[in-house]
Amino acid sequence: MKQIILISVFIVFSLLAFSAQCGEIYVGKQSKKGQRDGSFEAPFSNLEDALREAREWRRLQDPRMQHGITIWVRDAVYAPVQTILIRPEDSGTAQSPTRIKAVGGNAIFSGGIAVAGWRPVKSEKRLDPAIVKHIMVADAPQAGGKYFPFRQLWIGSRKAVRAESHDDAHLPRIINWDFNKQAAIIPNVLPKKFSYKAGMEFFIHQWWAIAQLRIRETIVTKDSITLFFHEPEGKIQNEHPWPKPWLSKEHGNSAFRLVNALEFLDQPGEWYLDEENHQVYYYKRPDENLDQLDVVAPYLETILTMQGTLEAPVSHVYIEGLKFQHSAWLRPHYYGHVALQAGMYFLDAYKLAKPGTVDKAGLENQAWLGRPQAAVTLSHTAFTRISACRFSHLASTGIDYRQGNLKDSLIGNLFQEIGGSGVLLGQFSDEQVEAHLPFQPSDGRILTDGVVVSNNLIQDIGNEDWGTVGIGAGFVRNVSILHNELLDLPYTGISLGWGWTPTVNAMRNNRVFKNKITRYGKYMYDVAGIYTLSAQPGTKIQENYIDSIYVSPYAHIPDHWFYLYTDEGSAYMNVSNNWFPTNKILKNANGPGVEWDDNGPDAAAEVPQQAGIQSRYLELLKAKKSWVATDRINSYVPFTKPVFFQIHDVKMQLEMAEIKDFFARQGADSSQVYRWKDYILLMTDDEIGKKISSAWIANYPEIPHKLFNDLFYTFDRSSCGGKVKETDFVLLTAQLVDDKSKQEAYYNAHKRQFKEWPEVAAGFCNAGFDEVLVYRNGRQLMLYISFPKGQNFKTIDPLTTKDNPRVVEWNKLMSSYQEGIPGTKKNETWIFYKQ
């Protein structure tokens, strides 16, 4: 018995000794002493002082750091006046890490400054009197004795909306874009009392990205406005070809809105900063009392950064339970923002007069890119861990592992209400290097390598830059993206890879595993739940759950969305056992070695249940916002028939080799090209056809094109009995006469043909036809007829009318509705395309 008591006493004293060797430093707003020394009773008032104290302990080898240092951060709002910097000297070791931990659940690090002293506006001539009574005004905040610009405003926990002409759900469309004058032509949407002032901006939706352009000059007429823009964004916007303003009679032109004018202050929750007079205007929501709410204007673009060097990375620093809020992003304010993809913005870009670079012979454009700021950044770090933190109310990226990150981990965090991407990983393109080049550094330490991103909830990001992503990774290797849940995204869920090149580069052995991605693509298409670029040997994308893409009101091509999308140069990777409801995927210009196995409905039944947040982190799901029932979700019925993309190169501007190369770069089989005079026709599938259609507009807008995917008549051999194993086919085209009533009669006759003209189908059976498909685009018709391989069409076609006078009658009736396309002879109607 005495021995047991002695052992117990020994254990108690050992724990006390261990506790004494674990250094603790406190941060808090309240102190029981006058002198703050970081003790429990007298905590430091800011994190920077606590880091300095810990740094000194390590420098002096203080015994308190033997088993690590814990900086305890009490509940309060901490507003640093400059970015908090964690240096190499703040590093810990595996045996003695530096921990920064929240004591409670509300330790907030805010990059904002309070806006106080709100009062009602007495009068304002530029606003309707009925609105003025709801408007509050305050003096603009200052930092360091100076006024500063800001692009967001937070009223308590709710984001205010920067005064705009139209909200997200009701954007109008541009009328045109004048590339010669570098000008946008839009309908006149200005209020009656409007008077233009510097600072107004133009927001435009462009395929898979957005642009925000500062307006330099306006020419206003009764029905339209012509907008001219400041530099550098004015030139970039007009010279870069991908993506650009969308002009389409079929699906509508690019959507837009005007932003940042007092006259747009017409809805509750909107605000406007008068930079000239240093005042902030706010249209108060009915349930708000500004005297009782914290109103915050973001000031710091980056709240906290871990910044090491190649030789001395920041290592073994663990951050747990902190909240990061109110970061700013000011580049659009000074330079505009024209994005290429995933929020990366153009510094310079233009189309090449003669395509081709060292890495890509067919590349037709060049681009040099910048990278948005982030609330938290990590460069040259190793074995750091950020867990149980909350990133919210942020203007741009949530957290960014920029370069040189070795085996860091990001686990169990919440990313919500963010203007840009949630998480970025690794290098994308250096500002001085063209964006389409493979990245293979001589010193691999600069790569983001072995980072784990696991069990994070990412929701409502990209709410200002719609082209940003949930998780975006550039040139990374050995990165694991596991068990995250991503939802309510304007664009792509997980984007993996950069460079648009099949050339083997620094990327390899990445893993995207058991993530749950739903409710994505809310505004931007050319999109997928998971999207890849470039060669990535050993990369595996497996057992992810992807479902429920939004119906975008502004998509340039409404059907151009996917569950999985392996884009240009994707190579040497395995894509398997990913569940999504139907096989809507895109393999575009892939390199070799992409293995596809058991995806879509063929994936294992347990994938949907096992994907997403694991049980240990389920507490995160309590923060999920509910789905807005008014938002519509897409459904998909696969289109299995061929489609046809036609160009009419009247001036013979393009060589056939160039045309075929262009088709191949978009993922098409360039051997399936057919021709009649100056008409060139590609047979492909529906998704590739749509992609080529949009790409053609960007590259050759002066050469007319048509996509034939509107199939209005189908005959197949099921009505004859028997099957055809192998087939040949012919392609023909004609057009309907320019008479609406005859066109309608033609379509109605085809709708009723099987019932009222059964002899026509019998004639097709007699000739041995396997399929007869008729498509339309405008007045032009495209006819596809397949038949047993080895047969001669000219021999079997007359069999349709043999002993069948009703087919002769049908053909005579149809000929009264048809004529030849431009270029045919006087009595010529249907012409054959030849390979």
Short mmCIF file of C-alpha atoms in Angstrom, two decimals, residues 520 527-531 541 544 546 562-566 575-576 578 580 584-587 596 599-600:
data_model
loop_
_atom_site.label_atom_id
_atom_site.label_comp_id
_atom_site.label_asym_id
_atom_site.label_seq_id
_atom_site.Cartn_x
_atom_site.Cartn_y
_atom_site.Cartn_z
CA TYR A 520 -21.18 24.94 -56.92
CA VAL A 527 -16.65 24.65 -64.35
CA ALA A 528 -16.45 21.41 -62.39
CA GLY A 529 -16.59 20.09 -58.87
CA ILE A 530 -12.97 19.00 -59.35
CA TYR A 531 -10.83 20.53 -62.12
CA ILE A 541 -8.42 11.81 -57.53
CA ASN A 544 -15.00 12.16 -53.92
CA ILE A 546 -19.88 15.68 -56.29
CA PHE A 562 -19.25 19.27 -65.36
CA TYR A 563 -18.73 17.09 -62.33
CA LEU A 564 -15.11 16.33 -63.29
CA TYR A 565 -13.02 18.31 -65.78
CA THR A 566 -9.50 17.31 -66.77
CA VAL A 575 -9.34 9.46 -61.65
CA SER A 576 -11.41 6.70 -60.12
CA ASN A 578 -15.71 9.38 -57.71
CA PHE A 580 -21.74 11.92 -59.18
CA LYS A 584 -21.16 14.63 -67.27
CA ILE A 585 -17.41 15.07 -67.49
CA LEU A 586 -15.00 16.83 -69.84
CA LYS A 587 -11.59 15.56 -70.95
CA TRP A 596 -10.53 6.71 -65.66
CA ASN A 599 -16.71 7.17 -61.91
CA GLY A 600 -20.21 8.65 -61.81
#
